[in-house]
Amino acid sequence: MTDASTSETMSLGLLKVAERAKREPGAKFHSLAHLIDLAMLRRAYERIRKDAAVGVDGMTKETYGQGLEAHLADLYERLRTKRYRHQAIRRVHIPKEHGKTRPIGISTMEDKIVQDSIREVLQAVYEPVFHENSFGFRPGRRAHDALTVIDRAAIRGHANWILEADIVSFFDTIDRRQLMEMIAERVPDGAMQRLVGKCLNVGILDGEQYSSSDEGTAQGSILSPLLGNIYLHHVLDLWFENEVRSRLRGHAVLVRYADDFLIGFEHESDATRVMEVLHKRLERYGLTLHPDKTRLLDFRRPSKDQTNGKGPGSFDFLGFTIHWRRSLKGTWSVAFRTRRARLGRAIRLVYDWCRSHRHLPIKEQHVALVRRIDGHMNYFGVTGNTRSLSLLIFYAKRAWFKWLGRRSQRGRMTWERFAAIERRFPLPRPTVRVRLWAS
């Protein structure tokens, strides 16, 4: 499944692999590792962000690039002669909501290059066989596409019951042995399997503490999202399509974005049966459903004579709260609003930025605020979510007003003065950037 932009950068050998993978869904690929050549390593280097965090060796992209050709030639020779060794991963902890943290693994620049080269090869092999309703970390697919599938299924009555599912610490609990067995089914190439294994079986340096684990893939690794998709393709997607769907009374749809997924059902009885067996299916592969975050929800379209303008239930997916809403014409439609916690976090981030950057020139503050608000609207600016966008802009103005007034004791900031500033430096208006269509 190669689009024009992808095929233009592929080597001829990899392009042939991608075309065969699309033409023969059941094909096995016995010889892939040799496709990782100097040109592919160079492409992988160029895809790494300039400000990418450094690994245990402290080497930045700029430093690595100063002797790029020599570095890549040395790396290629070690790969070719099977002398390449993946260095330990540096672990950092990223703050989350409610005081929690998310552990992220940061590889060295060289290991990032190798991981991305492996990803390029495996992606060419697996893209054509991945499920059509799998959207996470796949070229040409977005979270908005997943939302559109949900919208369409609900409107058609194919998602009257929603099974929300949450896998506990998915990337940390992947069974590496079973993952490698899955890869071996399509990629019997031993050299490629050894390379994947080197990226999986690495030590972790957390501060000064070194540790190792025999399960999971490091979050933050370039290769982890693809490996996670391969795992859940076997554990969930194929199982649902090949074993579950034919046993159901009515329609059903599985929508997955990486390890976030939900299943919509036409009939409650189907939903109940699948919910009963889903946890057993996942346990077979070392995965556990979160008992408090996995539930069955009635999401049937409200009746025409329902008096209030809200539907009976709602659920969260990909940062949105999805619910039924009555339109001005009196018809019911599926609506998407920014999840409360996500909106609150966005408001806090803008507030904190205004506070810590209040002494910058107003023009620079304006450029940065517009960039942040635009970035938020590029994702959350979907049909029917204008109110949430307006709230972010409202609180952004209040925060900007407050912290501009704390710049000095001279000349107290008033709303009249702020209005004059805003006329010169207006913040964005809430606009729909993505239209979700159910048809």
PDB file of C-alpha atoms in Angstrom, residues 289-421:
ATOM      1  CA  LEU A 289      -8.094  -4.998  30.384  1.00  0.00           C
ATOM      2  CA  HIS A 290      -8.380  -2.212  32.930  1.00  0.00           C
ATOM      3  CA  PRO A 291     -11.361  -3.204  35.145  1.00  0.00           C
ATOM      4  CA  ASP A 292     -12.447   0.391  35.796  1.00  0.00           C
ATOM      5  CA  LYS A 293     -11.965   1.726  32.263  1.00  0.00           C
ATOM      6  CA  THR A 294     -13.572  -1.108  30.320  1.00  0.00           C
ATOM      7  CA  ARG A 295     -17.366  -0.897  30.070  1.00  0.00           C
ATOM      8  CA  LEU A 296     -20.401  -1.454  27.880  1.00  0.00           C
ATOM      9  CA  LEU A 297     -22.379   1.659  26.983  1.00  0.00           C
ATOM     10  CA  ASP A 298     -25.874   2.139  25.545  1.00  0.00           C
ATOM     11  CA  PHE A 299     -25.332   4.482  22.598  1.00  0.00           C
ATOM     12  CA  ARG A 300     -28.624   4.076  20.740  1.00  0.00           C
ATOM     13  CA  ARG A 301     -29.940   7.104  18.908  1.00  0.00           C
ATOM     14  CA  PRO A 302     -32.424   8.961  21.151  1.00  0.00           C
ATOM     15  CA  SER A 303     -36.080   8.864  20.171  1.00  0.00           C
ATOM     16  CA  LYS A 304     -37.648  11.740  18.255  1.00  0.00           C
ATOM     17  CA  ASP A 305     -39.899  12.694  21.166  1.00  0.00           C
ATOM     18  CA  GLN A 306     -37.076  12.953  23.731  1.00  0.00           C
ATOM     19  CA  THR A 307     -37.467  16.372  25.316  1.00  0.00           C
ATOM     20  CA  ASN A 308     -33.936  17.432  26.216  1.00  0.00           C
ATOM     21  CA  GLY A 309     -31.124  18.022  23.726  1.00  0.00           C
ATOM     22  CA  LYS A 310     -28.721  15.388  25.026  1.00  0.00           C
ATOM     23  CA  GLY A 311     -28.481  11.686  24.356  1.00  0.00           C
ATOM     24  CA  PRO A 312     -28.437   8.948  27.020  1.00  0.00           C
ATOM     25  CA  GLY A 313     -24.705   8.271  27.170  1.00  0.00           C
ATOM     26  CA  SER A 314     -21.265   9.397  26.052  1.00  0.00           C
ATOM     27  CA  PHE A 315     -17.787   7.945  25.822  1.00  0.00           C
ATOM     28  CA  ASP A 316     -14.235   9.214  25.368  1.00  0.00           C
ATOM     29  CA  PHE A 317     -11.969   8.327  22.465  1.00  0.00           C
ATOM     30  CA  LEU A 318      -8.806   9.959  21.097  1.00  0.00           C
ATOM     31  CA  GLY A 319      -9.193  13.101  23.196  1.00  0.00           C
ATOM     32  CA  PHE A 320     -12.877  13.651  22.351  1.00  0.00           C
ATOM     33  CA  THR A 321     -16.098  12.987  24.213  1.00  0.00           C
ATOM     34  CA  ILE A 322     -18.546  11.460  21.725  1.00  0.00           C
ATOM     35  CA  HIS A 323     -22.274  11.930  22.344  1.00  0.00           C
ATOM     36  CA  TRP A 324     -25.654  12.403  20.687  1.00  0.00           C
ATOM     37  CA  ARG A 325     -26.900  15.954  20.220  1.00  0.00           C
ATOM     38  CA  ARG A 326     -30.139  17.351  18.833  1.00  0.00           C
ATOM     39  CA  SER A 327     -29.636  19.844  16.002  1.00  0.00           C
ATOM     40  CA  LEU A 328     -31.562  23.078  15.552  1.00  0.00           C
ATOM     41  CA  LYS A 329     -33.733  21.230  13.018  1.00  0.00           C
ATOM     42  CA  GLY A 330     -34.698  18.712  15.683  1.00  0.00           C
ATOM     43  CA  THR A 331     -32.739  15.750  14.283  1.00  0.00           C
ATOM     44  CA  TRP A 332     -30.212  13.737  16.296  1.00  0.00           C
ATOM     45  CA  SER A 333     -26.576  13.540  15.228  1.00  0.00           C
ATOM     46  CA  VAL A 334     -23.313  12.308  16.693  1.00  0.00           C
ATOM     47  CA  ALA A 335     -21.268  15.140  18.162  1.00  0.00           C
ATOM     48  CA  PHE A 336     -17.639  15.475  19.230  1.00  0.00           C
ATOM     49  CA  ARG A 337     -16.401  17.832  21.916  1.00  0.00           C
ATOM     50  CA  THR A 338     -12.959  18.143  23.444  1.00  0.00           C
ATOM     51  CA  ARG A 339     -12.641  15.830  26.426  1.00  0.00           C
ATOM     52  CA  ARG A 340     -12.858  17.867  29.631  1.00  0.00           C
ATOM     53  CA  ALA A 341      -9.451  16.790  30.912  1.00  0.00           C
ATOM     54  CA  ARG A 342      -7.779  17.587  27.577  1.00  0.00           C
ATOM     55  CA  LEU A 343      -9.401  21.012  27.412  1.00  0.00           C
ATOM     56  CA  GLY A 344      -8.372  21.744  30.995  1.00  0.00           C
ATOM     57  CA  ARG A 345      -4.802  20.730  30.238  1.00  0.00           C
ATOM     58  CA  ALA A 346      -4.689  22.957  27.152  1.00  0.00           C
ATOM     59  CA  ILE A 347      -5.974  25.923  29.184  1.00  0.00           C
ATOM     60  CA  ARG A 348      -3.372  25.304  31.918  1.00  0.00           C
ATOM     61  CA  LEU A 349      -0.552  25.076  29.382  1.00  0.00           C
ATOM     62  CA  VAL A 350      -1.512  28.412  27.825  1.00  0.00           C
ATOM     63  CA  TYR A 351      -1.807  30.002  31.279  1.00  0.00           C
ATOM     64  CA  ASP A 352       1.607  28.698  32.355  1.00  0.00           C
ATOM     65  CA  TRP A 353       3.174  29.849  29.108  1.00  0.00           C
ATOM     66  CA  CYS A 354       1.802  33.390  29.498  1.00  0.00           C
ATOM     67  CA  ARG A 355       3.115  33.523  33.054  1.00  0.00           C
ATOM     68  CA  SER A 356       6.621  32.297  32.259  1.00  0.00           C
ATOM     69  CA  HIS A 357       7.018  34.350  29.048  1.00  0.00           C
ATOM     70  CA  ARG A 358       5.308  37.589  30.085  1.00  0.00           C
ATOM     71  CA  HIS A 359       8.480  39.658  29.658  1.00  0.00           C
ATOM     72  CA  LEU A 360       8.895  38.801  25.985  1.00  0.00           C
ATOM     73  CA  PRO A 361       7.914  41.497  23.449  1.00  0.00           C
ATOM     74  CA  ILE A 362       4.177  41.445  22.785  1.00  0.00           C
ATOM     75  CA  LYS A 363       4.734  40.564  19.135  1.00  0.00           C
ATOM     76  CA  GLU A 364       6.716  37.454  20.082  1.00  0.00           C
ATOM     77  CA  GLN A 365       4.108  36.443  22.653  1.00  0.00           C
ATOM     78  CA  HIS A 366       1.389  36.812  20.054  1.00  0.00           C
ATOM     79  CA  VAL A 367       3.186  34.620  17.514  1.00  0.00           C
ATOM     80  CA  ALA A 368       3.710  31.886  20.117  1.00  0.00           C
ATOM     81  CA  LEU A 369       0.124  32.010  21.398  1.00  0.00           C
ATOM     82  CA  VAL A 370      -1.308  31.858  17.877  1.00  0.00           C
ATOM     83  CA  ARG A 371       0.900  28.865  17.121  1.00  0.00           C
ATOM     84  CA  ARG A 372      -0.331  27.043  20.224  1.00  0.00           C
ATOM     85  CA  ILE A 373      -3.993  27.797  19.631  1.00  0.00           C
ATOM     86  CA  ASP A 374      -3.734  26.902  15.940  1.00  0.00           C
ATOM     87  CA  GLY A 375      -2.046  23.613  16.826  1.00  0.00           C
ATOM     88  CA  HIS A 376      -4.905  22.790  19.185  1.00  0.00           C
ATOM     89  CA  MET A 377      -7.543  23.711  16.600  1.00  0.00           C
ATOM     90  CA  ASN A 378      -5.854  21.694  13.861  1.00  0.00           C
ATOM     91  CA  TYR A 379      -6.755  18.589  15.870  1.00  0.00           C
ATOM     92  CA  PHE A 380      -9.799  19.566  17.932  1.00  0.00           C
ATOM     93  CA  GLY A 381     -11.350  21.891  15.373  1.00  0.00           C
ATOM     94  CA  VAL A 382     -13.917  19.348  14.165  1.00  0.00           C
ATOM     95  CA  THR A 383     -17.532  19.807  13.193  1.00  0.00           C
ATOM     96  CA  GLY A 384     -19.684  20.755  16.192  1.00  0.00           C
ATOM     97  CA  ASN A 385     -16.816  21.464  18.619  1.00  0.00           C
ATOM     98  CA  THR A 386     -16.840  25.261  18.360  1.00  0.00           C
ATOM     99  CA  ARG A 387     -17.870  25.780  21.992  1.00  0.00           C
ATOM    100  CA  SER A 388     -14.802  23.949  23.334  1.00  0.00           C
ATOM    101  CA  LEU A 389     -12.551  25.932  21.017  1.00  0.00           C
ATOM    102  CA  SER A 390     -14.188  29.182  22.171  1.00  0.00           C
ATOM    103  CA  LEU A 391     -13.513  28.271  25.812  1.00  0.00           C
ATOM    104  CA  LEU A 392      -9.809  27.776  25.123  1.00  0.00           C
ATOM    105  CA  ILE A 393      -9.562  31.130  23.356  1.00  0.00           C
ATOM    106  CA  PHE A 394     -11.573  32.847  26.113  1.00  0.00           C
ATOM    107  CA  TYR A 395      -9.238  31.596  28.834  1.00  0.00           C
ATOM    108  CA  ALA A 396      -6.180  32.302  26.684  1.00  0.00           C
ATOM    109  CA  LYS A 397      -7.258  35.957  26.474  1.00  0.00           C
ATOM    110  CA  ARG A 398      -7.795  36.113  30.225  1.00  0.00           C
ATOM    111  CA  ALA A 399      -4.387  34.608  30.908  1.00  0.00           C
ATOM    112  CA  TRP A 400      -2.672  36.949  28.449  1.00  0.00           C
ATOM    113  CA  PHE A 401      -4.445  39.953  29.965  1.00  0.00           C
ATOM    114  CA  LYS A 402      -3.467  38.936  33.502  1.00  0.00           C
ATOM    115  CA  TRP A 403       0.210  38.330  32.843  1.00  0.00           C
ATOM    116  CA  LEU A 404       0.687  41.340  30.587  1.00  0.00           C
ATOM    117  CA  GLY A 405      -0.552  43.311  33.586  1.00  0.00           C
ATOM    118  CA  ARG A 406       2.195  41.796  35.770  1.00  0.00           C
ATOM    119  CA  ARG A 407       5.052  42.869  33.525  1.00  0.00           C
ATOM    120  CA  SER A 408       5.766  46.002  35.565  1.00  0.00           C
ATOM    121  CA  GLN A 409       4.185  48.417  38.027  1.00  0.00           C
ATOM    122  CA  ARG A 410       4.015  51.183  35.464  1.00  0.00           C
ATOM    123  CA  GLY A 411       0.732  51.688  33.675  1.00  0.00           C
ATOM    124  CA  ARG A 412      -1.896  49.300  35.004  1.00  0.00           C
ATOM    125  CA  MET A 413      -3.330  47.005  32.326  1.00  0.00           C
ATOM    126  CA  THR A 414      -6.999  47.657  31.645  1.00  0.00           C
ATOM    127  CA  TRP A 415      -9.388  45.866  29.345  1.00  0.00           C
ATOM    128  CA  GLU A 416      -9.425  48.985  27.158  1.00  0.00           C
ATOM    129  CA  ARG A 417      -5.637  48.835  26.753  1.00  0.00           C
ATOM    130  CA  PHE A 418      -5.798  45.084  26.185  1.00  0.00           C
ATOM    131  CA  ALA A 419      -8.485  45.554  23.497  1.00  0.00           C
ATOM    132  CA  ALA A 420      -6.151  47.936  21.687  1.00  0.00           C
ATOM    133  CA  ILE A 421      -3.360  45.348  21.849  1.00  0.00           C
TER     134      ILE A 421
END
